[in-house]
Structure formats: C-alpha cells, structure tokens
Coordinates of C-alpha atoms in Angstrom, one line a residue:
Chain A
X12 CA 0.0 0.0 0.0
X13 CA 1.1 3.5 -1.1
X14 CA 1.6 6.1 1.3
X15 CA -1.4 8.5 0.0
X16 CA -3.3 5.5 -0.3
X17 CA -2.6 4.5 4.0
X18 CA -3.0 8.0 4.7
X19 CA -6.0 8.4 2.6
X20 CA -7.7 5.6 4.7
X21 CA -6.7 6.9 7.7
X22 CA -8.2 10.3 7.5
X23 CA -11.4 8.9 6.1
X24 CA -12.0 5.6 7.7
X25 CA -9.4 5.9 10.6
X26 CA -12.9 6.1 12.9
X27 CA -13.7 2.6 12.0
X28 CA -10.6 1.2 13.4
X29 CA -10.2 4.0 16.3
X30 CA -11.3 5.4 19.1
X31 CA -12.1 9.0 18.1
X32 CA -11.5 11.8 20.6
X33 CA -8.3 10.0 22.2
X34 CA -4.8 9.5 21.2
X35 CA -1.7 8.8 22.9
X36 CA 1.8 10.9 22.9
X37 CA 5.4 9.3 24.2
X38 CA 7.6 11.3 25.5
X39 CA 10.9 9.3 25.4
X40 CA 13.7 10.3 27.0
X41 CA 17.4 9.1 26.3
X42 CA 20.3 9.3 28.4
X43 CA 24.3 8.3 27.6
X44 CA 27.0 9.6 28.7
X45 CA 25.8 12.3 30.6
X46 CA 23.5 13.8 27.7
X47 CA 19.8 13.6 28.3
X48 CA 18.0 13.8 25.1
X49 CA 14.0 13.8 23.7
X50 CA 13.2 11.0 21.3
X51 CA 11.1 13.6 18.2
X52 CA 9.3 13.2 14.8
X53 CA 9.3 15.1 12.0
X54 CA 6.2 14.1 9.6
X55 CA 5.9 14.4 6.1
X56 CA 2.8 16.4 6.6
X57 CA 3.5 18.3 9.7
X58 CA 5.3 21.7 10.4
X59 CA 7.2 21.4 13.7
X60 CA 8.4 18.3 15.1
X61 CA 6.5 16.1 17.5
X62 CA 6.3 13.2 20.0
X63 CA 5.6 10.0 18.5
X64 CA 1.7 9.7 18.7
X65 CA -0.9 8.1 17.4
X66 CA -4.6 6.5 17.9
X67 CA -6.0 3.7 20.3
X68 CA -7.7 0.7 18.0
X69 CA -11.4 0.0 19.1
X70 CA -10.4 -3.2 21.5
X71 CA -7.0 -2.4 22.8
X72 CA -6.0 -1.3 26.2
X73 CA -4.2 2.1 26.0
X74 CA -1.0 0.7 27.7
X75 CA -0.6 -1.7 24.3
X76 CA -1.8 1.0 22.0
X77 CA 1.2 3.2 23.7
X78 CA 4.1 0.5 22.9
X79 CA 2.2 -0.4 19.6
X80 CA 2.2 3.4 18.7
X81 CA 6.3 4.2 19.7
X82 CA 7.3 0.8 17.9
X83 CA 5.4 1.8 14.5
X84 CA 6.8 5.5 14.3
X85 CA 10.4 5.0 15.6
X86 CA 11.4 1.2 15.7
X87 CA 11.6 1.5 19.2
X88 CA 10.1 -1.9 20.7
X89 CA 9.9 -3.4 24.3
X90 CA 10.1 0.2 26.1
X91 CA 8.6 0.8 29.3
X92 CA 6.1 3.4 28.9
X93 CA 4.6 4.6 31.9
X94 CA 1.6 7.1 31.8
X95 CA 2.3 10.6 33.2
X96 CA -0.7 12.7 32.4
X97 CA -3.6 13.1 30.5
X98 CA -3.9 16.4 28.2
X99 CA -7.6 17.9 28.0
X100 CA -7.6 21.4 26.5
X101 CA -10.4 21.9 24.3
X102 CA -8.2 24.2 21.8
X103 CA -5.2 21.9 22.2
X104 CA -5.3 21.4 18.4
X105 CA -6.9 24.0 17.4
X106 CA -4.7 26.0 15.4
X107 CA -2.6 23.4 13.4
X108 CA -4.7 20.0 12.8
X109 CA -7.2 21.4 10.1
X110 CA -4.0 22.6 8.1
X111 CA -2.1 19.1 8.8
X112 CA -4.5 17.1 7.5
X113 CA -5.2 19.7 4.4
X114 CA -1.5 19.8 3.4
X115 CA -1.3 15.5 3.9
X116 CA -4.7 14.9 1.3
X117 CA -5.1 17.9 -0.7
X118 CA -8.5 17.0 -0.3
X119 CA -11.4 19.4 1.5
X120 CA -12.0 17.2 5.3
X121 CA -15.6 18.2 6.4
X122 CA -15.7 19.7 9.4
X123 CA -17.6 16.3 11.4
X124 CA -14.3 14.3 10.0
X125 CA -13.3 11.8 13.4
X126 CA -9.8 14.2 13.2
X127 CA -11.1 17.6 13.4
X128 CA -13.4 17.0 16.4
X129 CA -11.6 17.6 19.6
X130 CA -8.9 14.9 21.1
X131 CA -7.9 14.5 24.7
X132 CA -4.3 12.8 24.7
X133 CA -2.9 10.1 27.1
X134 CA 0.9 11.0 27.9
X135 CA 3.5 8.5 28.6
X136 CA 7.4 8.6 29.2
X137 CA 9.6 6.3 29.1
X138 CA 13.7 6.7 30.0
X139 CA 16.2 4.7 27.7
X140 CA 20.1 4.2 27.3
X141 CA 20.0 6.2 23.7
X142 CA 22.7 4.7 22.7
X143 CA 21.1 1.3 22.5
X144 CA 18.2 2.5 20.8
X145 CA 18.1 3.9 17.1
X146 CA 15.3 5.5 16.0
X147 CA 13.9 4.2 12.6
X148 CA 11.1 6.2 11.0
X149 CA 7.6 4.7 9.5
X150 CA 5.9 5.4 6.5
X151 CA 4.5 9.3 7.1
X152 CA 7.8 10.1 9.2
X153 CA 10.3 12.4 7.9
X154 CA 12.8 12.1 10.4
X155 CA 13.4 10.5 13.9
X156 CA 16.0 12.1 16.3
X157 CA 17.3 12.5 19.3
X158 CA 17.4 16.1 20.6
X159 CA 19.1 18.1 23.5
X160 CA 16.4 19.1 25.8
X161 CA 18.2 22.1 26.3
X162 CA 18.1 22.5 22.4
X163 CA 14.5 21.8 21.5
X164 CA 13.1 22.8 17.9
X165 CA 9.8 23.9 17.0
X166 CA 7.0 21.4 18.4
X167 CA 3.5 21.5 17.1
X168 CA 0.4 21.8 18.9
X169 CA 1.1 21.5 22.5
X170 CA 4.0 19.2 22.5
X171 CA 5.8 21.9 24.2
X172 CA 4.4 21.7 27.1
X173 CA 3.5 18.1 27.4
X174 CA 7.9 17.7 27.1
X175 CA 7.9 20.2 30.0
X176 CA 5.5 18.1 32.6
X177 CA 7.0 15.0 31.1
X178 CA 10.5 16.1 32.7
X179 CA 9.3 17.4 35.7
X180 CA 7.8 13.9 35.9
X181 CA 11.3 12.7 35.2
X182 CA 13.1 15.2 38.2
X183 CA 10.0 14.3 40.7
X184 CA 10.6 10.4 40.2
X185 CA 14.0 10.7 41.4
X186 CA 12.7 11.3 44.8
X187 CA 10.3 8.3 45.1
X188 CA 11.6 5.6 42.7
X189 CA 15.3 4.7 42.3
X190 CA 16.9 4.9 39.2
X191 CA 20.3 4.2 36.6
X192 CA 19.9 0.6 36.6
X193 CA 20.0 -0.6 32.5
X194 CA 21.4 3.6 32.2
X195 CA 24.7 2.8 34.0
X196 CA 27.5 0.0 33.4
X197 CA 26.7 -3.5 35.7
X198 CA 29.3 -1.2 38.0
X199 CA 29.6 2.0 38.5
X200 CA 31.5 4.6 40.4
X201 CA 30.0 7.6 42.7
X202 CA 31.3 10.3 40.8
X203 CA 29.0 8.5 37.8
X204 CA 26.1 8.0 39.7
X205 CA 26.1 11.4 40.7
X206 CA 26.7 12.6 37.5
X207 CA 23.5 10.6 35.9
X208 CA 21.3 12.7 38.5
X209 CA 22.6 15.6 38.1
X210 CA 21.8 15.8 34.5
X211 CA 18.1 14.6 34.8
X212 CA 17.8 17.1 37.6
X213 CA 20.0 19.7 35.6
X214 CA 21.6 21.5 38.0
X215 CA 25.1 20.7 40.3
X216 CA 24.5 18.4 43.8
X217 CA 27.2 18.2 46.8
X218 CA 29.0 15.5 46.3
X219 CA 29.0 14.4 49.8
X220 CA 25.8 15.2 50.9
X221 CA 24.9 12.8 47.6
X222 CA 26.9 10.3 48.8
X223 CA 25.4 9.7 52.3
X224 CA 21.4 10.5 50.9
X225 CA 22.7 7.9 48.3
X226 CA 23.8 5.2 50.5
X227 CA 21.3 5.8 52.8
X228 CA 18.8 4.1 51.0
X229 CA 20.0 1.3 51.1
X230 CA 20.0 0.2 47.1
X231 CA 24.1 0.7 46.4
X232 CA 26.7 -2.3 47.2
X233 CA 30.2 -1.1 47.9
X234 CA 32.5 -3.0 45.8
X235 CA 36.1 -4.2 46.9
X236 CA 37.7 -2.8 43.4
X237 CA 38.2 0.4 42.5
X238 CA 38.1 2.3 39.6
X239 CA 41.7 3.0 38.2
X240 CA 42.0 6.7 36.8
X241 CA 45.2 7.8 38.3
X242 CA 47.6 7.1 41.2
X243 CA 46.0 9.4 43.6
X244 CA 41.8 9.4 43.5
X245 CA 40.9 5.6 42.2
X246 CA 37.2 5.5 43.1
X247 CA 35.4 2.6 43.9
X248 CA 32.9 0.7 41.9
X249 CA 29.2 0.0 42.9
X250 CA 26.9 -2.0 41.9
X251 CA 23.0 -2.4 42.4
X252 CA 21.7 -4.4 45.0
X253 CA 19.0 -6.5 42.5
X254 CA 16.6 -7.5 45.5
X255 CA 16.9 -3.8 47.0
X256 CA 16.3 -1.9 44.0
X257 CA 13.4 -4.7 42.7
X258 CA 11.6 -3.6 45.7
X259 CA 11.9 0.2 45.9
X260 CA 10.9 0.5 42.5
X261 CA 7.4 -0.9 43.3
X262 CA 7.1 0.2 46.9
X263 CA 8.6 3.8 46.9
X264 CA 11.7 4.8 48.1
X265 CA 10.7 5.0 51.9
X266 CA 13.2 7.9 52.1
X267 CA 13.2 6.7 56.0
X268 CA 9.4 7.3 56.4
Chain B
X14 CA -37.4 18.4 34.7
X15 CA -38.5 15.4 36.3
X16 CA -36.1 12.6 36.4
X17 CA -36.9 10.0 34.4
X18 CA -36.9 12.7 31.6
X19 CA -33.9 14.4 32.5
X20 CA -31.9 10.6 32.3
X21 CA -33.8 9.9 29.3
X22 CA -32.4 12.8 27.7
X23 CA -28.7 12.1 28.9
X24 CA -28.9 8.3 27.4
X25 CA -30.5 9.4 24.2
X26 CA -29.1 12.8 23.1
X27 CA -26.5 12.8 25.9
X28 CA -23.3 12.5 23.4
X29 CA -24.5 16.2 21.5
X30 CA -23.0 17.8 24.8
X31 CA -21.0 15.2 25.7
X32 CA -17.6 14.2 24.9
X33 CA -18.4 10.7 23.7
X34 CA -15.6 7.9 25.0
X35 CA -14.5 9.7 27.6
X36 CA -15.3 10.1 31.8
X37 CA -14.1 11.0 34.9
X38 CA -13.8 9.6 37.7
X39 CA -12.9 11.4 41.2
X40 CA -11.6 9.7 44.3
X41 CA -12.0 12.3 47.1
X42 CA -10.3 11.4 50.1
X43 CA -11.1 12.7 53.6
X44 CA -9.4 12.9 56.8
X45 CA -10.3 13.6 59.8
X46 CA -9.1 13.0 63.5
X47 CA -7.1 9.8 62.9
X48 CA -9.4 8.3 60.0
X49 CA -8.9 8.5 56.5
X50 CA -12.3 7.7 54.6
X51 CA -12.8 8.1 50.6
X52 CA -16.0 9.5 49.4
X53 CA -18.4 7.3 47.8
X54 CA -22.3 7.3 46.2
X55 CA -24.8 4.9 45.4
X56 CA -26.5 5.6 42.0
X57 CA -30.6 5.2 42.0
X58 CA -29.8 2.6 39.3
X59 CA -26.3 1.1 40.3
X60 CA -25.9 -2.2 41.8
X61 CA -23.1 -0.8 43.8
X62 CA -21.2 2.2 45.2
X63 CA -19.3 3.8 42.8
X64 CA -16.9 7.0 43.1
X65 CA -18.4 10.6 41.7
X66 CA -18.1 10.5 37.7
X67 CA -19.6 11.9 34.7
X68 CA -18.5 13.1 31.3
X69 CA -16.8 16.1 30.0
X70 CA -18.9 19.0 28.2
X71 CA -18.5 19.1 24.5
X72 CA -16.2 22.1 24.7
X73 CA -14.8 21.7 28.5
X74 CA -11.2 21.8 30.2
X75 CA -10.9 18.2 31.8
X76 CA -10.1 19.6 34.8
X77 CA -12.8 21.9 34.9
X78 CA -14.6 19.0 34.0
X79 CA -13.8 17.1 36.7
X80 CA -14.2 20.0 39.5
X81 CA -18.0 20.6 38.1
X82 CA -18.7 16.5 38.2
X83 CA -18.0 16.3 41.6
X84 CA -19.5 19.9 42.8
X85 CA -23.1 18.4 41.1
X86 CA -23.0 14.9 42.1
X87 CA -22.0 15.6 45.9
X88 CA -21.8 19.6 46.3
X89 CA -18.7 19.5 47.3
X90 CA -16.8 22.6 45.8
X91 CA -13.6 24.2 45.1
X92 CA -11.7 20.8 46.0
X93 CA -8.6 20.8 44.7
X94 CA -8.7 17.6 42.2
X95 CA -5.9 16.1 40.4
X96 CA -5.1 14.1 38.0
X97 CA -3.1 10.3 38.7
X98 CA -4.4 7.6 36.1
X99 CA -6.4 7.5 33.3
X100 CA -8.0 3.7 33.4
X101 CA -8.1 2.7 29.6
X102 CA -9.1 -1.3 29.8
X103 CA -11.3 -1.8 26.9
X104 CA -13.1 -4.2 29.0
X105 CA -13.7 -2.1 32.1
X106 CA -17.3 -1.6 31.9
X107 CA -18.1 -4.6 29.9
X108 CA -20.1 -6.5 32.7
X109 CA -22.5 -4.3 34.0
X110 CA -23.4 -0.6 31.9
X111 CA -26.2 -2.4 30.0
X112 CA -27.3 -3.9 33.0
X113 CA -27.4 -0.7 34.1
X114 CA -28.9 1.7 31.8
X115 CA -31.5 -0.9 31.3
X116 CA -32.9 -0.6 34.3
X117 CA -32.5 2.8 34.4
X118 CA -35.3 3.8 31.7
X119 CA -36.7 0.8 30.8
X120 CA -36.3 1.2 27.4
X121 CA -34.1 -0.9 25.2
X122 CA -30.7 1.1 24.0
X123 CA -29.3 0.9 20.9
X124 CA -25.9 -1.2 20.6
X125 CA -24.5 1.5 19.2
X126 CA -25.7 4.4 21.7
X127 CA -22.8 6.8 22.5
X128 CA -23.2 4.8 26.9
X129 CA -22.9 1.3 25.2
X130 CA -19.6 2.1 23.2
X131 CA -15.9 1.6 25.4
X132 CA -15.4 4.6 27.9
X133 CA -12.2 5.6 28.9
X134 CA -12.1 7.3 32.3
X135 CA -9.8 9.8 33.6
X136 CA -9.1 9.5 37.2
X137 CA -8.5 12.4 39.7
X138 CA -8.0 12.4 43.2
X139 CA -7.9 15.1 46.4
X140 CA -7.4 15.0 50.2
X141 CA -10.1 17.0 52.5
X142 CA -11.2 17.4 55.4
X143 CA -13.9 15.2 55.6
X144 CA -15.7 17.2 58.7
X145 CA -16.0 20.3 56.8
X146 CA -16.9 18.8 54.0
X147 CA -20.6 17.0 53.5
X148 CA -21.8 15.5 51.2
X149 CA -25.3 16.2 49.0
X150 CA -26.6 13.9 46.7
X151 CA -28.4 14.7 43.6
X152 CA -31.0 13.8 41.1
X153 CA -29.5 10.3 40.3
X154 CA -27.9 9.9 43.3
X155 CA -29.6 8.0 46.4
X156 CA -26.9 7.9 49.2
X157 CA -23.4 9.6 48.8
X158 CA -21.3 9.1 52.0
X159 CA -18.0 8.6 53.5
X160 CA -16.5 5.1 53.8
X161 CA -13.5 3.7 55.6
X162 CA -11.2 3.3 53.4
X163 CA -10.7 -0.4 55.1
X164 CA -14.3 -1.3 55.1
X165 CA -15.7 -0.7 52.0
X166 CA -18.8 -2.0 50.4
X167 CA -19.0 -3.3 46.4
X168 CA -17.8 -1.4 43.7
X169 CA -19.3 -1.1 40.3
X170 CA -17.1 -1.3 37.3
X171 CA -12.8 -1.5 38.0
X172 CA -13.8 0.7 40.9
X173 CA -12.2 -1.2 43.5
X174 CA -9.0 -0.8 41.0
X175 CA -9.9 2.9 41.0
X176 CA -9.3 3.4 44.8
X177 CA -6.4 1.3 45.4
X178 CA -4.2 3.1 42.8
X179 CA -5.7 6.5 43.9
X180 CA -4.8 5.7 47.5
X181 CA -0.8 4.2 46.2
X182 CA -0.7 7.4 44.7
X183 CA -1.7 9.5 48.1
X184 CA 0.6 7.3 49.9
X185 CA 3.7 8.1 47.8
X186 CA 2.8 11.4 47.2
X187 CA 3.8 11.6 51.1
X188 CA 7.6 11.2 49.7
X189 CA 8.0 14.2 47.6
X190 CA 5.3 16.5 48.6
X191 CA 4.2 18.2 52.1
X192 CA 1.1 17.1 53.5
X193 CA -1.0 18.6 56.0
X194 CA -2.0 22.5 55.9
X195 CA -6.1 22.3 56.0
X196 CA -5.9 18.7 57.7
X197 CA -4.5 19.8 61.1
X198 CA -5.2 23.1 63.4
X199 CA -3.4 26.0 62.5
X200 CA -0.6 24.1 65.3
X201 CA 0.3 21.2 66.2
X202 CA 1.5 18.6 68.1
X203 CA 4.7 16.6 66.4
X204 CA 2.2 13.6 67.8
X205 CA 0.0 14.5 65.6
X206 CA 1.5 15.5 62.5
X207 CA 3.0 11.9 62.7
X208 CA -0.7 10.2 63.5
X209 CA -1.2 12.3 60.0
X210 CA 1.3 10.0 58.0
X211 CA 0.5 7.4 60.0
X212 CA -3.0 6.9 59.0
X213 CA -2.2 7.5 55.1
X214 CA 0.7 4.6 55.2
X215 CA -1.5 3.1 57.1
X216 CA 1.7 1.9 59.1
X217 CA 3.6 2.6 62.6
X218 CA 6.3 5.3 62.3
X219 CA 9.1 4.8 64.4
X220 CA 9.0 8.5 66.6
X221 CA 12.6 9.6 66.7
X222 CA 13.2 9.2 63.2
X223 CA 10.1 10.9 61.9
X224 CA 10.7 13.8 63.7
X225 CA 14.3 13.9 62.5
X226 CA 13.3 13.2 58.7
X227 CA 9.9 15.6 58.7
X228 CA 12.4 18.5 60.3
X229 CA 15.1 17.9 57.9
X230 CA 12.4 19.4 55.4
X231 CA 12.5 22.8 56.4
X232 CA 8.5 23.2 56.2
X233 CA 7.7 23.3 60.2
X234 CA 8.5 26.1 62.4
X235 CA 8.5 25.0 66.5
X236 CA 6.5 27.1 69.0
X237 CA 7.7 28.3 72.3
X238 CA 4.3 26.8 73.5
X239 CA 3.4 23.5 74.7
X240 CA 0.0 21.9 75.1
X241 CA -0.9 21.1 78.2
X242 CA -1.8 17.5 78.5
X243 CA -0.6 16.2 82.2
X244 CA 2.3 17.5 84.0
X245 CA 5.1 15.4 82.3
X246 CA 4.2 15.6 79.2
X247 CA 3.8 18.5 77.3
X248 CA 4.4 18.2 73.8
X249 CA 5.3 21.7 72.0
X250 CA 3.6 23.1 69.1
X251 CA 4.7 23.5 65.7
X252 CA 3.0 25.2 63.0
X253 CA 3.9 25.3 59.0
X254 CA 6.3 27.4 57.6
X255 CA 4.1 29.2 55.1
X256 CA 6.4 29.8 52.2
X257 CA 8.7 27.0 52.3
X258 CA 5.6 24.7 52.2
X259 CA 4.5 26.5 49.4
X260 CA 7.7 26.3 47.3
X261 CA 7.6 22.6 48.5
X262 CA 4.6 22.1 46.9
X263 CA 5.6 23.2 43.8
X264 CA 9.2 22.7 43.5
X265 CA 9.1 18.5 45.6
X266 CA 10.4 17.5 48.7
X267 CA 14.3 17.7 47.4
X268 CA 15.0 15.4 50.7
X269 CA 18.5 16.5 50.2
X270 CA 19.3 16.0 46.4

C-alpha cells in the first residue's frame, strides 16, 4: 500500500478502526554519557516536530496501543512506557490539525471528519540508554531524532508543554523511585552516579551530601575494586543491589518514612 | 425536569454535549481525627457504590470537568482535584453498563448508543477534610457518603482498581510533597503531624526518626508553647512554615538531592 493511499484511509475511515477523541503521545527520554536527550518526529505532513503519537484501536487497552504506537513510528520496541498525564484542553489542536490534515490529502475534510473534532491525549514517558536504541522512521515520518532538551526545535500543537510536565515527571521520580539501573554500566562509580542525576535534575549536587542520601537508601553495594584513573583518587565501583532496588521500584523509596 | 426525563435525555441525546468515549472519575479522600475515609455514592440505578463521575462537556477543560462533576454529584466545591491515572481497559465496563442503563429507563438502548460504546475514564484524586466537607446527593444519586477506606462495600465497574491506585498514589505522594496544611489546626503537636502520616501509610512510624526526617524538610517552624496535657508531658507546638511549604509544593520534597 502507497503512502497517500494509507493516509488516505486513515483520515477517512481511521474512525472505524479507532477510538475517536483520544490519542496517545510518548515522551521518550534518552540518556548516555551524561547527555539527556528527547526521542522527536518530524512528519511528512507536519510543520514542527513532535512526539511520536498516534490513535487507540477499538479493542485495545491504552498501555498496548502506547508500545504499539512508539514501535510503529520510531522502531523503538519493548520500552517501558509509563503514563504521566492526560492532556484535556479543548483548543489543544486547534490551530494546526485542520492545516495538517489539508497539506497530507489535498483534499477538503468536512468539518464532522473523526480528526477535526476535539482529542484529549494520554501522555507516557519512558527513559532509555539512547545509545542502545536507534530510531527508525515509518511510513508518514520524515525524520526520527534525538534532541538536546536544552536545544528543543519547534513542536506543534502542544508538545511543548507536554515535554515540560514529562520532565518534571522525570526530576520528581527521582525522589520516590530509584533509578540508573539498565542507564549505567553493571558497575559504576560515585562520581557517575552522581553525575547521571545531576543531568536529569540539571543542576550541580554536593557531592558528599549525595553520597550519604545515596547510600542511605540502602540500594548501592560497595564494591572491593576500585576504579583505576590515576595514582592518587581511584574511586570505587558499585553496583546495584537486584533485591533492594526490585523492591523500591514498586514500593517507593521509603526515604526513612 | 423530572427525572426519568432528565436521564432519558442524557442516554439518548446525551453525546451532542458530551464528549463521547471519555469520563471522569474522582476519588475524594477525607481525613479527619485519625481516620482516612474516601467519598463514595450509590446511584438510584447502580448495583453498587461507585466513586463521583460523569463526562466532560463538549467544549470543556478536563479539569474543569472534573471539578464541576463532583460539585453536582455531591456539592462539594472548590476541592482541589488532580489528576493520577487514566483507566483505559477496553473491557472495564463490559459487565455491567447495559445492565445498568436498562434498568434505568426501561427502554431498550441501541448497541451502538454513544453509553454502550468503550469509555475511557480519567481518574483524579484530592485530600479533605472530611468534617467540613458534606456531602449532597443529587438527582441520580440515592446515598453519597463517607467510607473507611478499610471497610468498604461493592464497587461497580474497576472501581475497586480505581481506589487502590488513587490511594498508592496518596501514599507516595507523602515522599515528595508536604502534606498537612487544611488537615490539622493552625498548630500542632509533632504527635499529631505523625498520626497524619501514620493513618495514610496506614503503618507505625518509628517516633525519633520521623521527627528527625519531617524536620530535615524545612516546612515546620517549633512554637515556644506547649499543650498542656498532664504535668510530664507536654508536647510543644509546631506550626507550618508558610512559604517553604508552598515552594515545597511546587518545587518536591528535594529530601536532600
């Protein structure tokens, strides 16, 4: 099938296979070596770049239709999404969508169409090791890339701010949930653990008091060996402790409460 | 409008004003001298206690939406509602809205009525005060009460599911944000700010630590005064530190990082 064709049916029968008024966004960040990037689309049709999105099918639960969605637009399979927050502005689309879909079909869209009526969008984010994951894009993609978060481009509609709650999502996570395991090496050292917050939190922490909050939650094994990067400060490694961290990531980080 | 003809007009012409596929869902929860409770109603034509819902006006905010929902289904306004899971299970209302709307008008519905299609429901959730707060029922609505959040009765729907995730998410919402101003006196006992977490967790706190952890925030100011309760003991009063609660609120509990 032909890409006007797809996108032909889509626009005109899309209704039939999904649920109209709802879609789903991904906010995907990617971290390596000390970067922390935002996984964006460009689509043929579209001016601005975007979050992968797309459309729920009539029988599927919206966590599927999230990991269905992110593996059809970037390649991206197997990611743990996790929802963050639903966006319900009325004019949310307001400005762009009727142009969008007029640029994709050169065709007039009556005004009833499934896509010009009003959508509410579930968001999800997900954090990955970017380096492990290459973004490939699908049929009515222009271009799939990892971007800066400090150096965003143009987004459409309001992907802006749904990036913006999606990181504060990120920052407010690392209070309650612990984090780095599948983003670090099997062992680490302090200085990188350190380092790997202070980029998802953006700003500089003492390294001591990191150290003793760190340990203090009891999720970090000392290691014997130590890291060798010069005669004088050889830091030693870390590692996870599996049972530890299992269970803080589903009961909270008790933070001593 | 009477209101057989006031539901009769929601089921049959409800979707022109209506949102169609989408709800809301509130769990309010309400505390009051050691109890936590969560705020349910029992519909006129519900098998069940459910939490306050409804749908979302054609051309409606979400959460205005869900602040208007539970002002006319209880009367309880200007609750601060927010948003923690929208519940998006294709199957979640499968087993009972026929049943239910059935009953309701005794009338047969249409298969492909705009109440018989799959729903998607977007949950919010609030703390009160459950002693200032009472609730009123409306048209539809026979009882609407306050429950114990360990002794509740049969929930319609994934209700149950509903109110367990809504209370996870009050519980760890204890780890990153303050907790307390409009819940206790104007001051307090360190007793009782700790009976406070203690109910939520639904767990003992060990004293000592607690009070060293929920100083370490920087959101509690102590009193010269003590209450008087016997001559030994005389516990001194604490009160909130106004603006360092309310950049907590905003900015998380940084618990150090």
């Amino acid at each position: 099938m032909n890409v006007t064709k797809e996108l032909h049916d889509f626009i005109f029968n899309g209704h039939l296979t999904y649920v109209p008024h709802l879609s789903i966004d991904c906010a995907v960040f990617g971290f390596h070596d000390n970067q922390l990037k935002i996984l964006l689309l460009r689509s043929k049709y579209l001016d601005g770049w975007a979050l992968p999105g797309g459309h729920i099918q009539r029988n599927e639960h919206i966590d599927i239709a999230a990991q269905r969605i992110l593996k059809e637009r970037t390649g991206l399979d197997k990611i743990f999404l996790k929802q963050y927050q639903t966006f319900g502005d009325p004019d949310r689309l307001k400005t762009q969508s009727s142009q969008y879909f007029l640029n994709a079909v050169q065709l007039p869209i009556p005004p009833n169409n499934w896509l010009m009526e009003r959508i509410v969008s579930i968001g999800y984010y997900a954090l990955v090791e970017f380096s492990k994951a290459t973004p490939t894009p699908d049929l009515f993609t222009e271009e799939c890339d990892w971007w800066d978060i400090h150096q965003l481009p143009a987004l459409i509609f309001d992907h802006d701010h749904m990036v913006d709650l999606a990181l504060q999502t990120l920052q407010a996570q690392l209070h309650y949930q612990p984090i780095g395991y599948n983003l670090l090496s099997d062992k680490f050292t302090m200085p990188e653990l350190q380092k790997l917050y202070e980029t998802i939190l953006d700003k500089p922490l003492d390294r001591r008091n990191f150290q003793k909050k760190i340990m203090g939650l009891g999720i970090l094994e000392k290691l014997e060996e130590r890291k060798s990067v010069g005669p004088h400060k050889s830091p030693y490694y870390y590692r996870f402790h599996e049972k530890n961290y299992e269970n803080a990531l589903t009961a909270g980080l008790a933070f001593g409460f």
